[in-house]
Coordinates of C-alpha atoms in Angstrom, one line a residue:
A11 CA -16.3 2.9 -13.9
E12 CA -14.0 3.9 -11.1
M13 CA -15.2 3.0 -7.6
S14 CA -16.3 5.9 -5.4
M15 CA -14.1 6.8 -2.5
D16 CA -16.4 5.0 -0.1
E17 CA -16.4 1.9 -2.2
K18 CA -12.5 2.0 -2.4
M19 CA -12.3 2.4 1.3
E20 CA -14.6 -0.6 1.9
R21 CA -12.9 -2.8 -0.7
G22 CA -9.4 -1.6 0.4
K23 CA -10.1 -2.7 4.0
Q24 CA -11.1 -6.1 2.8
V25 CA -8.0 -6.5 0.6
Y26 CA -5.8 -5.2 3.4
T27 CA -7.3 -7.7 5.9
Q28 CA -6.7 -10.6 3.5
S29 CA -3.3 -9.7 2.0
C30 CA -1.5 -7.1 4.2
L31 CA -2.5 -7.4 7.8
A32 CA -0.3 -10.3 8.8
C33 CA 2.9 -8.4 8.1
H34 CA 1.9 -4.8 8.5
Q35 CA -0.5 -5.4 11.4
A36 CA -4.0 -4.1 12.1
T37 CA -2.7 -0.6 12.9
G38 CA -0.2 -0.4 10.0
A39 CA 2.6 -0.4 12.6
G40 CA 4.5 -3.3 10.9
I41 CA 6.8 -5.6 12.9
P42 CA 10.0 -4.1 14.3
N43 CA 13.2 -5.3 12.5
A44 CA 11.1 -7.4 10.2
F45 CA 8.3 -5.5 8.3
P46 CA 8.2 -1.7 8.0
P47 CA 5.4 0.4 9.2
I48 CA 2.9 1.8 6.7
A49 CA 1.4 4.0 9.4
S50 CA 2.8 7.6 9.2
S51 CA 5.4 6.2 6.8
D52 CA 7.8 8.6 5.1
Y53 CA 8.6 6.0 2.5
L54 CA 5.0 5.4 1.6
N55 CA 3.9 9.1 1.7
K56 CA 6.9 10.3 -0.4
D57 CA 6.0 8.5 -3.7
V58 CA 2.6 7.1 -4.6
H59 CA 4.0 5.8 -7.9
R60 CA 6.7 3.8 -6.0
A61 CA 4.0 2.4 -3.6
I62 CA 2.0 1.1 -6.6
E63 CA 5.2 -0.5 -7.9
V64 CA 5.8 -2.2 -4.6
V65 CA 2.3 -3.7 -4.4
K66 CA 2.2 -4.8 -8.0
F67 CA 5.8 -6.1 -8.4
G68 CA 7.0 -6.8 -4.8
L69 CA 10.2 -5.5 -3.2
T70 CA 13.3 -7.0 -1.9
G71 CA 16.4 -5.5 -0.3
E72 CA 17.1 -2.7 2.1
I73 CA 14.9 0.3 2.5
Q74 CA 14.7 3.0 5.1
V75 CA 11.3 3.9 6.7
N76 CA 11.0 6.6 9.4
G77 CA 14.7 6.4 10.0
N78 CA 14.9 2.7 10.5
V79 CA 16.4 0.2 8.0
Y80 CA 14.4 -2.8 6.9
N81 CA 15.8 -5.6 4.8
S82 CA 13.1 -8.1 4.0
A83 CA 10.9 -9.1 1.1
M84 CA 7.4 -8.2 0.1
P85 CA 6.0 -10.5 -2.4
K86 CA 4.2 -9.4 -5.5
Q87 CA 0.5 -9.2 -4.8
N88 CA -1.7 -11.1 -7.3
I89 CA -4.6 -8.7 -7.1
S90 CA -6.4 -6.6 -9.8
D91 CA -5.5 -3.1 -10.6
E92 CA -8.8 -2.0 -9.0
D93 CA -7.8 -3.8 -5.8
V94 CA -4.3 -2.2 -5.8
A95 CA -6.0 1.2 -6.1
A96 CA -8.5 0.3 -3.3
V97 CA -5.9 -1.0 -0.9
L98 CA -3.5 1.8 -1.4
T99 CA -6.3 4.4 -1.1
Y100 CA -7.3 2.7 2.2
V101 CA -3.8 2.8 3.5
Y102 CA -3.2 6.4 2.5
N103 CA -6.4 7.4 4.2
N104 CA -5.6 5.8 7.5
W105 CA -3.0 5.8 10.3
G106 CA -1.6 9.4 9.7
N107 CA -0.8 9.0 6.0
N108 CA -1.2 11.7 3.4
K109 CA -4.8 11.1 2.2
S110 CA -3.9 10.3 -1.4
E111 CA -6.5 8.6 -3.6
V112 CA -5.1 6.0 -6.0
T113 CA -7.0 5.4 -9.1
R114 CA -7.2 2.3 -11.4
E115 CA -5.7 4.4 -14.2
M116 CA -2.7 5.4 -12.0
V117 CA -2.1 1.6 -11.3
K118 CA -2.5 0.7 -15.0
K119 CA 0.2 3.2 -16.0
V120 CA 2.8 1.5 -13.7
K121 CA 4.6 -1.2 -15.7

């Protein structure tokens, strides 16, 4: 069964702390000129499907976030579809993002 929103938020915070915090920081601000912000991120908020792809498969190369260019690498995250849904739901519901809820089914469909 799909986790409740509260369960996703709790699990998402755990996954974020373990896997994302070092680069994207505790506030989602990222590291200037190195790792893009995920707080109030136009790149993140524009396309949930793309965000799922980035977490599942990683991303290398140049992207633009909030008007700034970043050219670094995000490794593929070896986490379950449920954890991808939880961490993205957590991120989308913090730091001025668009409040999307990501489901396990949404993550499963991304190949």
